[in-house]
């Protein structure tokens, strides 16, 4: 649980304390050079689910482990309970119900997922239900999308405050992608 091995770089099998001592960026680029052509070769697996699972395991999982510094599921659960996120950002699946407040949305494309809608002031307003075609995301917490009531109870600012762990994660991500940040 506390180690991860790049499937194609058998020499890179370290504890997470060890990961902090290797040049992850260079190692990961070498890893990508090996796995991306194999995943997207002319003989791609016709089973898209199997191909997506391969992409998850060989590309996204190592990145998640590195960025979080621990099991991503555990870290995401900690972040979820910290109350630090003010934007929902849930990505809608095709056929999923979305809600648009006719009173408060800046335009009809500003929508909420069911959880955010049920926990917001908008459930008592005039609203319209839509069926998502997939790919859009929940606008809860986006102050530019709403005239009033941009936050549901779960994403309200200051609910639990941004923890030190969350700030460290954001700094780590910004550093990895070499972003300028004032976090």
GROMACS .gro file of N, CA and C in nm:
model
  549
    1UNK      N    1   0.082  -0.120   0.000
    1UNK     CA    2   0.000   0.000   0.000
    1UNK      C    3   0.086   0.126   0.000
    2UNK      N    4   0.202   0.121   0.065
    2UNK     CA    5   0.284   0.241   0.073
    2UNK      C    6   0.392   0.245  -0.033
    3UNK      N    7   0.391   0.150  -0.126
    3UNK     CA    8   0.486   0.153  -0.237
    3UNK      C    9   0.410   0.146  -0.367
    4UNK      N   10   0.475   0.194  -0.473
    4UNK     CA   11   0.416   0.184  -0.605
    4UNK      C   12   0.527   0.159  -0.702
    5UNK      N   13   0.500   0.077  -0.799
    5UNK     CA   14   0.600   0.042  -0.899
    5UNK      C   15   0.547   0.078  -1.036
    6UNK      N   16   0.627   0.151  -1.115
    6UNK     CA   17   0.589   0.171  -1.254
    6UNK      C   18   0.598   0.035  -1.321
    7UNK      N   19   0.493  -0.010  -1.387
    7UNK     CA   20   0.494  -0.144  -1.446
    7UNK      C   21   0.611  -0.168  -1.542
    8UNK      N   22   0.655  -0.064  -1.613
    8UNK     CA   23   0.758  -0.084  -1.714
    8UNK      C   24   0.896  -0.039  -1.667
    9UNK      N   25   0.905   0.011  -1.547
    9UNK     CA   26   1.033   0.052  -1.492
    9UNK      C   27   1.056  -0.024  -1.363
   10UNK      N   28   1.092  -0.148  -1.376
   10UNK     CA   29   1.103  -0.235  -1.259
   10UNK      C   30   1.210  -0.188  -1.162
   11UNK      N   31   1.305  -0.109  -1.210
   11UNK     CA   32   1.408  -0.060  -1.118
   11UNK      C   33   1.356   0.052  -1.029
   12UNK      N   34   1.237   0.106  -1.061
   12UNK     CA   35   1.182   0.216  -0.983
   12UNK      C   36   1.070   0.160  -0.895
   13UNK      N   37   1.107   0.107  -0.780
   13UNK     CA   38   1.011   0.051  -0.686
   13UNK      C   39   1.052   0.103  -0.548
   14UNK      N   40   0.991   0.213  -0.508
   14UNK     CA   41   1.035   0.284  -0.389
   14UNK      C   42   0.922   0.307  -0.291
   15UNK      N   43   0.956   0.326  -0.165
   15UNK     CA   44   0.856   0.373  -0.070
   15UNK      C   45   0.831   0.520  -0.102
   16UNK      N   46   0.723   0.576  -0.047
   16UNK     CA   47   0.695   0.716  -0.080
   16UNK      C   48   0.797   0.811  -0.021
   17UNK      N   49   0.865   0.772   0.084
   17UNK     CA   50   0.976   0.854   0.132
   17UNK      C   51   1.085   0.855   0.025
   18UNK      N   52   1.105   0.740  -0.040
   18UNK     CA   53   1.203   0.729  -0.147
   18UNK      C   54   1.167   0.811  -0.269
   19UNK      N   55   1.035   0.822  -0.298
   19UNK     CA   56   0.992   0.901  -0.413
   19UNK      C   57   1.034   1.045  -0.403
   20UNK      N   58   1.042   1.094  -0.281
   20UNK     CA   59   1.078   1.234  -0.264
   20UNK      C   60   1.226   1.256  -0.296
   21UNK      N   61   1.303   1.149  -0.309
   21UNK     CA   62   1.446   1.161  -0.335
   21UNK      C   63   1.481   1.135  -0.481
   22UNK      N   64   1.386   1.087  -0.563
   22UNK     CA   65   1.414   1.065  -0.704
   22UNK      C   66   1.361   1.180  -0.785
   23UNK      N   67   1.412   1.193  -0.906
   23UNK     CA   68   1.361   1.295  -0.998
   23UNK      C   69   1.236   1.237  -1.064
   24UNK      N   70   1.123   1.256  -0.999
   24UNK     CA   71   0.998   1.197  -1.047
   24UNK      C   72   0.966   1.245  -1.188
   25UNK      N   73   0.986   1.373  -1.214
   25UNK     CA   74   0.950   1.430  -1.343
   25UNK      C   75   1.021   1.357  -1.456
   26UNK      N   76   1.152   1.341  -1.447
   26UNK     CA   77   1.229   1.272  -1.550
   26UNK      C   78   1.191   1.124  -1.556
   27UNK      N   79   1.180   1.061  -1.441
   27UNK     CA   80   1.143   0.919  -1.436
   27UNK      C   81   1.006   0.898  -1.499
   28UNK      N   82   0.912   0.986  -1.469
   28UNK     CA   83   0.777   0.971  -1.523
   28UNK      C   84   0.776   0.993  -1.674
   29UNK      N   85   0.855   1.089  -1.724
   29UNK     CA   86   0.861   1.111  -1.869
   29UNK      C   87   0.916   0.987  -1.940
   30UNK      N   88   1.018   0.924  -1.881
   30UNK     CA   89   1.071   0.800  -1.939
   30UNK      C   90   0.963   0.692  -1.936
   31UNK      N   91   0.891   0.685  -1.828
   31UNK     CA   92   0.781   0.589  -1.815
   31UNK      C   93   0.677   0.612  -1.924
   32UNK      N   94   0.638   0.739  -1.945
   32UNK     CA   95   0.539   0.771  -2.049
   32UNK      C   96   0.590   0.733  -2.188
   33UNK      N   97   0.718   0.757  -2.213
   33UNK     CA   98   0.776   0.722  -2.343
   33UNK      C   99   0.762   0.573  -2.370
   34UNK      N  100   0.761   0.494  -2.266
   34UNK     CA  101   0.746   0.349  -2.280
   34UNK      C  102   0.600   0.306  -2.293
   35UNK      N  103   0.514   0.357  -2.206
   35UNK     CA  104   0.377   0.304  -2.200
   35UNK      C  105   0.280   0.366  -2.300
   36UNK      N  106   0.296   0.493  -2.334
   36UNK     CA  107   0.200   0.557  -2.425
   36UNK      C  108   0.197   0.489  -2.561
   37UNK      N  109   0.313   0.463  -2.624
   37UNK     CA  110   0.305   0.392  -2.753
   37UNK      C  111   0.242   0.253  -2.742
   38UNK      N  112   0.264   0.185  -2.630
   38UNK     CA  113   0.205   0.053  -2.612
   38UNK      C  114   0.054   0.061  -2.597
   39UNK      N  115   0.007   0.164  -2.525
   39UNK     CA  116  -0.138   0.179  -2.504
   39UNK      C  117  -0.207   0.221  -2.633
   40UNK      N  118  -0.146   0.314  -2.706
   40UNK     CA  119  -0.210   0.370  -2.825
   40UNK      C  120  -0.152   0.315  -2.955
   41UNK      N  121  -0.105   0.194  -2.953
   41UNK     CA  122  -0.048   0.132  -3.073
   41UNK      C  123  -0.158   0.099  -3.174
   42UNK      N  124  -0.116   0.059  -3.292
   42UNK     CA  125  -0.211   0.022  -3.397
   42UNK      C  126  -0.294  -0.099  -3.354
   43UNK      N  127  -0.239  -0.183  -3.265
   43UNK     CA  128  -0.311  -0.301  -3.218
   43UNK      C  129  -0.384  -0.271  -3.087
   44UNK      N  130  -0.445  -0.154  -3.079
   44UNK     CA  131  -0.515  -0.118  -2.956
   44UNK      C  132  -0.621  -0.220  -2.923
   45UNK      N  133  -0.640  -0.240  -2.794
   45UNK     CA  134  -0.740  -0.334  -2.747
   45UNK      C  135  -0.878  -0.281  -2.785
   46UNK      N  136  -0.959  -0.362  -2.855
   46UNK     CA  137  -1.093  -0.315  -2.894
   46UNK      C  138  -1.186  -0.295  -2.775
   47UNK      N  139  -1.150  -0.352  -2.662
   47UNK     CA  140  -1.229  -0.336  -2.540
   47UNK      C  141  -1.189  -0.202  -2.475
   48UNK      N  142  -1.273  -0.100  -2.496
   48UNK     CA  143  -1.240   0.034  -2.446
   48UNK      C  144  -1.226   0.040  -2.295
   49UNK      N  145  -1.306  -0.037  -2.223
   49UNK     CA  146  -1.294  -0.039  -2.078
   49UNK      C  147  -1.157  -0.088  -2.035
   50UNK      N  148  -1.109  -0.192  -2.102
   50UNK     CA  149  -0.977  -0.247  -2.071
   50UNK      C  150  -0.868  -0.144  -2.103
   51UNK      N  151  -0.884  -0.074  -2.213
   51UNK     CA  152  -0.787   0.029  -2.251
   51UNK      C  153  -0.788   0.144  -2.149
   52UNK      N  154  -0.906   0.188  -2.107
   52UNK     CA  155  -0.915   0.295  -2.008
   52UNK      C  156  -0.853   0.252  -1.876
   53UNK      N  157  -0.875   0.127  -1.837
   53UNK     CA  158  -0.815   0.075  -1.714
   53UNK      C  159  -0.663   0.074  -1.725
   54UNK      N  160  -0.612   0.040  -1.841
   54UNK     CA  161  -0.468   0.040  -1.864
   54UNK      C  162  -0.411   0.181  -1.852
   55UNK      N  163  -0.482   0.278  -1.909
   55UNK     CA  164  -0.440   0.419  -1.900
   55UNK      C  165  -0.441   0.464  -1.754
   56UNK      N  166  -0.548   0.431  -1.683
   56UNK     CA  167  -0.558   0.470  -1.542
   56UNK      C  168  -0.440   0.414  -1.462
   57UNK      N  169  -0.416   0.284  -1.479
   57UNK     CA  170  -0.312   0.218  -1.398
   57UNK      C  171  -0.170   0.259  -1.436
   58UNK      N  172  -0.144   0.283  -1.564
   58UNK     CA  173  -0.006   0.311  -1.604
   58UNK      C  174   0.028   0.459  -1.614
   59UNK      N  175  -0.074   0.546  -1.620
   59UNK     CA  176  -0.046   0.690  -1.632
   59UNK      C  177  -0.101   0.768  -1.512
   60UNK      N  178  -0.231   0.759  -1.488
   60UNK     CA  179  -0.291   0.843  -1.385
   60UNK      C  180  -0.258   0.797  -1.243
   61UNK      N  181  -0.259   0.667  -1.219
   61UNK     CA  182  -0.232   0.619  -1.083
   61UNK      C  183  -0.094   0.660  -1.033
   62UNK      N  184   0.014   0.644  -1.110
   62UNK     CA  185   0.144   0.690  -1.059
   62UNK      C  186   0.146   0.841  -1.030
   63UNK      N  187   0.080   0.920  -1.115
   63UNK     CA  188   0.073   1.064  -1.091
   63UNK      C  189  -0.002   1.095  -0.962
   64UNK      N  190  -0.115   1.027  -0.943
   64UNK     CA  191  -0.194   1.050  -0.821
   64UNK      C  192  -0.114   1.014  -0.697
   65UNK      N  193  -0.047   0.900  -0.699
   65UNK     CA  194   0.033   0.858  -0.584
   65UNK      C  195   0.143   0.960  -0.555
   66UNK      N  196   0.208   1.008  -0.659
   66UNK     CA  197   0.316   1.106  -0.639
   66UNK      C  198   0.262   1.238  -0.584
   67UNK      N  199   0.156   1.289  -0.646
   67UNK     CA  200   0.103   1.418  -0.604
   67UNK      C  201   0.044   1.415  -0.463
   68UNK      N  202  -0.025   1.305  -0.430
   68UNK     CA  203  -0.087   1.296  -0.298
   68UNK      C  204   0.012   1.250  -0.191
   69UNK      N  205   0.117   1.178  -0.231
   69UNK     CA  206   0.215   1.131  -0.133
   69UNK      C  207   0.166   1.015  -0.049
   70UNK      N  208   0.052   0.961  -0.086
   70UNK     CA  209  -0.008   0.847  -0.016
   70UNK      C  210  -0.116   0.789  -0.106
   71UNK      N  211  -0.185   0.688  -0.057
   71UNK     CA  212  -0.293   0.628  -0.134
   71UNK      C  213  -0.392   0.738  -0.175
   72UNK      N  214  -0.415   0.760  -0.305
   72UNK     CA  215  -0.504   0.868  -0.349
   72UNK      C  216  -0.645   0.860  -0.290
   73UNK      N  217  -0.699   0.739  -0.275
   73UNK     CA  218  -0.834   0.726  -0.219
   73UNK      C  219  -0.839   0.778  -0.075
   74UNK      N  220  -0.735   0.747   0.002
   74UNK     CA  221  -0.729   0.794   0.141
   74UNK      C  222  -0.715   0.946   0.145
   75UNK      N  223  -0.626   0.999   0.062
   75UNK     CA  224  -0.604   1.144   0.059
   75UNK      C  225  -0.730   1.218   0.015
   76UNK      N  226  -0.797   1.169  -0.090
   76UNK     CA  227  -0.918   1.235  -0.137
   76UNK      C  228  -1.028   1.231  -0.031
   77UNK      N  229  -1.035   1.123   0.042
   77UNK     CA  230  -1.134   1.114   0.150
   77UNK      C  231  -1.104   1.217   0.259
   78UNK      N  232  -0.975   1.233   0.292
   78UNK     CA  233  -0.935   1.335   0.391
   78UNK      C  234  -0.973   1.475   0.342
   79UNK      N  235  -0.945   1.501   0.214
   79UNK     CA  236  -0.977   1.632   0.157
   79UNK      C  237  -1.127   1.656   0.156
   80UNK      N  238  -1.202   1.552   0.123
   80UNK     CA  239  -1.348   1.563   0.120
   80UNK      C  240  -1.402   1.604   0.256
   81UNK      N  241  -1.347   1.545   0.362
   81UNK     CA  242  -1.395   1.573   0.497
   81UNK      C  243  -1.334   1.700   0.556
   82UNK      N  244  -1.233   1.757   0.489
   82UNK     CA  245  -1.172   1.879   0.541
   82UNK      C  246  -1.260   2.000   0.513
   83UNK      N  247  -1.349   1.988   0.413
   83UNK     CA  248  -1.436   2.101   0.380
   83UNK      C  249  -1.362   2.211   0.307
   84UNK      N  250  -1.245   2.182   0.253
   84UNK     CA  251  -1.162   2.285   0.193
   84UNK      C  252  -1.206   2.323   0.052
   85UNK      N  253  -1.275   2.234  -0.017
   85UNK     CA  254  -1.312   2.263  -0.154
   85UNK      C  255  -1.437   2.349  -0.160
   86UNK      N  256  -1.429   2.458  -0.233
   86UNK     CA  257  -1.543   2.547  -0.247
   86UNK      C  258  -1.611   2.527  -0.382
   87UNK      N  259  -1.547   2.459  -0.475
   87UNK     CA  260  -1.607   2.429  -0.604
   87UNK      C  261  -1.642   2.281  -0.607
   88UNK      N  262  -1.760   2.250  -0.652
   88UNK     CA  263  -1.797   2.108  -0.663
   88UNK      C  264  -1.726   2.046  -0.782
   89UNK      N  265  -1.756   2.094  -0.902
   89UNK     CA  266  -1.688   2.046  -1.021
   89UNK      C  267  -1.721   1.904  -1.063
   90UNK      N  268  -1.826   1.845  -1.005
   90UNK     CA  269  -1.863   1.709  -1.044
   90UNK      C  270  -1.887   1.704  -1.194
   91UNK      N  271  -1.828   1.607  -1.262
   91UNK     CA  272  -1.847   1.591  -1.406
   91UNK      C  273  -1.969   1.504  -1.428
   92UNK      N  274  -2.060   1.552  -1.512
   92UNK     CA  275  -2.185   1.482  -1.535
   92UNK      C  276  -2.169   1.369  -1.635
   93UNK      N  277  -2.235   1.258  -1.604
   93UNK     CA  278  -2.242   1.146  -1.697
   93UNK      C  279  -2.363   1.166  -1.786
   94UNK      N  280  -2.361   1.105  -1.900
   94UNK     CA  281  -2.475   1.113  -1.991
   94UNK      C  282  -2.599   1.058  -1.923
   95UNK      N  283  -2.709   1.134  -1.930
   95UNK     CA  284  -2.834   1.092  -1.870
   95UNK      C  285  -2.854   1.138  -1.727
   96UNK      N  286  -2.752   1.197  -1.666
   96UNK     CA  287  -2.762   1.243  -1.527
   96UNK      C  288  -2.844   1.371  -1.519
   97UNK      N  289  -2.922   1.386  -1.413
   97UNK     CA  290  -3.007   1.504  -1.396
   97UNK      C  291  -2.925   1.621  -1.345
   98UNK      N  292  -2.947   1.738  -1.407
   98UNK     CA  293  -2.886   1.863  -1.362
   98UNK      C  294  -2.998   1.963  -1.334
   99UNK      N  295  -2.966   2.065  -1.257
   99UNK     CA  296  -3.066   2.164  -1.217
   99UNK      C  297  -3.013   2.304  -1.247
  100UNK      N  298  -3.098   2.387  -1.305
  100UNK     CA  299  -3.063   2.526  -1.333
  100UNK      C  300  -3.167   2.615  -1.265
  101UNK      N  301  -3.120   2.709  -1.184
  101UNK     CA  302  -3.210   2.800  -1.114
  101UNK      C  303  -3.247   2.915  -1.208
  102UNK      N  304  -3.375   2.928  -1.235
  102UNK     CA  305  -3.422   3.034  -1.324
  102UNK      C  306  -3.409   3.171  -1.260
  103UNK      N  307  -3.404   3.176  -1.127
  103UNK     CA  308  -3.396   3.303  -1.057
  103UNK      C  309  -3.251   3.352  -1.042
  104UNK      N  310  -3.157   3.260  -1.028
  104UNK     CA  311  -3.021   3.300  -0.988
  104UNK      C  312  -2.909   3.269  -1.087
  105UNK      N  313  -2.930   3.176  -1.179
  105UNK     CA  314  -2.824   3.140  -1.273
  105UNK      C  315  -2.797   3.256  -1.368
  106UNK      N  316  -2.671   3.282  -1.396
  106UNK     CA  317  -2.635   3.389  -1.490
  106UNK      C  318  -2.690   3.356  -1.629
  107UNK      N  319  -2.682   3.228  -1.667
  107UNK     CA  320  -2.739   3.183  -1.793
  107UNK      C  321  -2.783   3.037  -1.778
  108UNK      N  322  -2.858   2.983  -1.875
  108UNK     CA  323  -2.911   2.847  -1.861
  108UNK      C  324  -2.805   2.736  -1.856
  109UNK      N  325  -2.681   2.768  -1.892
  109UNK     CA  326  -2.576   2.665  -1.887
  109UNK      C  327  -2.520   2.648  -1.746
  110UNK      N  328  -2.555   2.736  -1.654
  110UNK     CA  329  -2.510   2.727  -1.515
  110UNK      C  330  -2.600   2.627  -1.443
  111UNK      N  331  -2.541   2.514  -1.405
  111UNK     CA  332  -2.620   2.404  -1.349
  111UNK      C  333  -2.556   2.348  -1.223
  112UNK      N  334  -2.639   2.277  -1.146
  112UNK     CA  335  -2.596   2.211  -1.024
  112UNK      C  336  -2.622   2.061  -1.034
  113UNK      N  337  -2.538   1.982  -0.967
  113UNK     CA  338  -2.566   1.840  -0.954
  113UNK      C  339  -2.678   1.824  -0.851
  114UNK      N  340  -2.734   1.705  -0.842
  114UNK     CA  341  -2.847   1.682  -0.752
  114UNK      C  342  -2.809   1.709  -0.606
  115UNK      N  343  -2.692   1.662  -0.561
  115UNK     CA  344  -2.652   1.683  -0.421
  115UNK      C  345  -2.642   1.831  -0.387
  116UNK      N  346  -2.574   1.907  -0.473
  116UNK     CA  347  -2.558   2.051  -0.447
  116UNK      C  348  -2.692   2.122  -0.453
  117UNK      N  349  -2.774   2.087  -0.551
  117UNK     CA  350  -2.906   2.149  -0.563
  117UNK      C  351  -2.989   2.125  -0.436
  118UNK      N  352  -2.993   2.001  -0.391
  118UNK     CA  353  -3.074   1.966  -0.273
  118UNK      C  354  -3.025   2.037  -0.146
  119UNK      N  355  -2.898   2.075  -0.144
  119UNK     CA  356  -2.841   2.141  -0.026
  119UNK      C  357  -2.817   2.289  -0.048
  120UNK      N  358  -2.895   2.349  -0.138
  120UNK     CA  359  -2.877   2.491  -0.168
  120UNK      C  360  -3.009   2.566  -0.154
  121UNK      N  361  -3.000   2.698  -0.160
  121UNK     CA  362  -3.120   2.782  -0.154
  121UNK      C  363  -3.205   2.768  -0.280
  122UNK      N  364  -3.143   2.719  -0.387
  122UNK     CA  365  -3.212   2.713  -0.517
  122UNK      C  366  -3.326   2.613  -0.521
  123UNK      N  367  -3.327   2.517  -0.431
  123UNK     CA  368  -3.436   2.417  -0.432
  123UNK      C  369  -3.570   2.483  -0.399
  124UNK      N  370  -3.567   2.602  -0.339
  124UNK     CA  371  -3.690   2.675  -0.308
  124UNK      C  372  -3.719   2.785  -0.411
  125UNK      N  373  -3.642   2.788  -0.519
  125UNK     CA  374  -3.660   2.888  -0.625
  125UNK      C  375  -3.729   2.822  -0.744
  126UNK      N  376  -3.748   2.903  -0.847
  126UNK     CA  377  -3.796   2.848  -0.974
  126UNK      C  378  -3.675   2.784  -1.043
  127UNK      N  379  -3.687   2.659  -1.078
  127UNK     CA  380  -3.573   2.589  -1.139
  127UNK      C  381  -3.619   2.500  -1.253
  128UNK      N  382  -3.522   2.458  -1.333
  128UNK     CA  383  -3.551   2.369  -1.444
  128UNK      C  384  -3.457   2.250  -1.434
  129UNK      N  385  -3.513   2.131  -1.453
  129UNK     CA  386  -3.433   2.009  -1.453
  129UNK      C  387  -3.394   1.978  -1.598
  130UNK      N  388  -3.272   1.932  -1.616
  130UNK     CA  389  -3.221   1.895  -1.748
  130UNK      C  390  -3.162   1.755  -1.739
  131UNK      N  391  -3.149   1.692  -1.852
  131UNK     CA  392  -3.076   1.565  -1.860
  131UNK      C  393  -2.946   1.593  -1.932
  132UNK      N  394  -2.835   1.567  -1.865
  132UNK     CA  395  -2.703   1.595  -1.919
  132UNK      C  396  -2.671   1.502  -2.036
  133UNK      N  397  -2.602   1.558  -2.134
  133UNK     CA  398  -2.551   1.476  -2.244
  133UNK      C  399  -2.412   1.424  -2.209
  134UNK      N  400  -2.363   1.463  -2.091
  134UNK     CA  401  -2.232   1.417  -2.045
  134UNK      C  402  -2.124   1.520  -2.072
  135UNK      N  403  -2.025   1.524  -1.983
  135UNK     CA  404  -1.909   1.611  -2.004
  135UNK      C  405  -1.915   1.745  -1.934
  136UNK      N  406  -2.032   1.797  -1.903
  136UNK     CA  407  -2.040   1.923  -1.831
  136UNK      C  408  -2.010   1.900  -1.683
  137UNK      N  409  -2.006   2.007  -1.605
  137UNK     CA  410  -1.976   1.991  -1.464
  137UNK      C  411  -2.060   2.084  -1.378
  138UNK      N  412  -2.070   2.049  -1.251
  138UNK     CA  413  -2.149   2.125  -1.155
  138UNK      C  414  -2.084   2.261  -1.129
  139UNK      N  415  -2.164   2.366  -1.132
  139UNK     CA  416  -2.114   2.502  -1.112
  139UNK      C  417  -2.126   2.551  -0.968
  140UNK      N  418  -2.154   2.460  -0.874
  140UNK     CA  419  -2.162   2.500  -0.734
  140UNK      C  420  -2.028   2.557  -0.690
  141UNK      N  421  -2.032   2.675  -0.631
  141UNK     CA  422  -1.911   2.740  -0.583
  141UNK      C  423  -1.851   2.838  -0.682
  142UNK      N  424  -1.900   2.839  -0.805
  142UNK     CA  425  -1.851   2.932  -0.906
  142UNK      C  426  -1.930   3.062  -0.893
  143UNK      N  427  -1.869   3.161  -0.830
  143UNK     CA  428  -1.939   3.287  -0.802
  143UNK      C  429  -1.975   3.364  -0.928
  144UNK      N  430  -1.911   3.332  -1.041
  144UNK     CA  431  -1.944   3.399  -1.166
  144UNK      C  432  -2.065   3.335  -1.236
  145UNK      N  433  -2.112   3.221  -1.185
  145UNK     CA  434  -2.224   3.151  -1.248
  145UNK      C  435  -2.358   3.186  -1.184
  146UNK      N  436  -2.355   3.252  -1.068
  146UNK     CA  437  -2.479   3.275  -0.992
  146UNK      C  438  -2.491   3.419  -0.948
  147UNK      N  439  -2.613   3.473  -0.958
  147UNK     CA  440  -2.642   3.608  -0.908
  147UNK      C  441  -2.637   3.607  -0.756
  148UNK      N  442  -2.697   3.505  -0.695
  148UNK     CA  443  -2.693   3.486  -0.549
  148UNK      C  444  -2.687   3.336  -0.521
  149UNK      N  445  -2.647   3.301  -0.401
  149UNK     CA  446  -2.644   3.161  -0.358
  149UNK      C  447  -2.551   3.072  -0.437
  150UNK      N  448  -2.424   3.113  -0.456
  150UNK     CA  449  -2.335   3.030  -0.537
  150UNK      C  450  -2.289   2.900  -0.470
  151UNK      N  451  -2.309   2.886  -0.338
  151UNK     CA  452  -2.259   2.770  -0.265
  151UNK      C  453  -2.372   2.689  -0.203
  152UNK      N  454  -2.357   2.557  -0.209
  152UNK     CA  455  -2.445   2.471  -0.131
  152UNK      C  456  -2.384   2.460   0.010
  153UNK      N  457  -2.450   2.392   0.099
  153UNK     CA  458  -2.400   2.376   0.236
  153UNK      C  459  -2.263   2.308   0.237
  154UNK      N  460  -2.241   2.210   0.150
  154UNK     CA  461  -2.115   2.135   0.149
  154UNK      C  462  -1.996   2.215   0.100
  155UNK      N  463  -2.019   2.313   0.010
  155UNK     CA  464  -1.909   2.387  -0.050
  155UNK      C  465  -1.898   2.532   0.000
  156UNK      N  466  -1.970   2.563   0.103
  156UNK     CA  467  -1.970   2.698   0.160
  156UNK      C  468  -1.831   2.734   0.213
  157UNK      N  469  -1.781   2.853   0.180
  157UNK     CA  470  -1.648   2.894   0.228
  157UNK      C  471  -1.642   2.899   0.381
  158UNK      N  472  -1.527   2.861   0.434
  158UNK     CA  473  -1.506   2.869   0.578
  158UNK      C  474  -1.576   2.760   0.655
  159UNK      N  475  -1.636   2.665   0.586
  159UNK     CA  476  -1.708   2.558   0.655
  159UNK      C  477  -1.617   2.484   0.752
  160UNK      N  478  -1.498   2.446   0.704
  160UNK     CA  479  -1.403   2.380   0.793
  160UNK      C  480  -1.265   2.441   0.780
  161UNK      N  481  -1.250   2.535   0.687
  161UNK     CA  482  -1.122   2.600   0.668
  161UNK      C  483  -1.026   2.512   0.589
  162UNK      N  484  -0.933   2.577   0.521
  162UNK     CA  485  -0.833   2.504   0.445
  162UNK      C  486  -0.726   2.453   0.539
  163UNK      N  487  -0.707   2.323   0.540
  163UNK     CA  488  -0.609   2.264   0.629
  163UNK      C  489  -0.469   2.276   0.571
  164UNK      N  490  -0.371   2.258   0.657
  164UNK     CA  491  -0.231   2.262   0.614
  164UNK      C  492  -0.205   2.156   0.507
  165UNK      N  493  -0.265   2.037   0.522
  165UNK     CA  494  -0.246   1.929   0.425
  165UNK      C  495  -0.296   1.968   0.287
  166UNK      N  496  -0.409   2.039   0.282
  166UNK     CA  497  -0.465   2.081   0.154
  166UNK      C  498  -0.372   2.183   0.090
  167UNK      N  499  -0.324   2.278   0.168
  167UNK     CA  500  -0.233   2.379   0.114
  167UNK      C  501  -0.106   2.313   0.059
  168UNK      N  502  -0.053   2.216   0.130
  168UNK     CA  503   0.067   2.146   0.085
  168UNK      C  504   0.038   2.073  -0.047
  169UNK      N  505  -0.079   2.008  -0.057
  169UNK     CA  506  -0.115   1.938  -0.180
  169UNK      C  507  -0.123   2.037  -0.297
  170UNK      N  508  -0.189   2.151  -0.278
  170UNK     CA  509  -0.199   2.249  -0.385
  170UNK      C  510  -0.062   2.300  -0.427
  171UNK      N  511   0.025   2.325  -0.330
  171UNK     CA  512   0.161   2.370  -0.362
  171UNK      C  513   0.237   2.263  -0.440
  172UNK      N  514   0.221   2.138  -0.400
  172UNK     CA  515   0.289   2.028  -0.467
  172UNK      C  516   0.242   2.018  -0.613
  173UNK      N  517   0.111   2.027  -0.634
  173UNK     CA  518   0.056   2.020  -0.770
  173UNK      C  519   0.105   2.139  -0.852
  174UNK      N  520   0.100   2.259  -0.795
  174UNK     CA  521   0.146   2.378  -0.866
  174UNK      C  522   0.293   2.366  -0.901
  175UNK      N  523   0.374   2.315  -0.808
  175UNK     CA  524   0.516   2.298  -0.833
  175UNK      C  525   0.540   2.195  -0.943
  176UNK      N  526   0.466   2.084  -0.939
  176UNK     CA  527   0.483   1.979  -1.039
  176UNK      C  528   0.457   2.035  -1.179
  177UNK      N  529   0.351   2.113  -1.193
  177UNK     CA  530   0.316   2.168  -1.322
  177UNK      C  531   0.381   2.304  -1.344
  178UNK      N  532   0.469   2.342  -1.252
  178UNK     CA  533   0.546   2.466  -1.261
  178UNK      C  534   0.456   2.587  -1.280
  179UNK      N  535   0.350   2.592  -1.197
  179UNK     CA  536   0.256   2.704  -1.201
  179UNK      C  537   0.298   2.809  -1.099
  180UNK      N  538   0.280   2.935  -1.133
  180UNK     CA  539   0.300   3.041  -1.035
  180UNK      C  540   0.177   3.046  -0.948
  181UNK      N  541   0.196   3.048  -0.817
  181UNK     CA  542   0.080   3.046  -0.728
  181UNK      C  543   0.109   3.129  -0.605
  182UNK      N  544   0.002   3.178  -0.546
  182UNK     CA  545   0.012   3.257  -0.422
  182UNK      C  546  -0.057   3.183  -0.309
  183UNK      N  547  -0.066   3.050  -0.316
  183UNK     CA  548  -0.135   2.971  -0.213
  183UNK      C  549  -0.062   2.980  -0.083
   0.00000   0.00000   0.00000
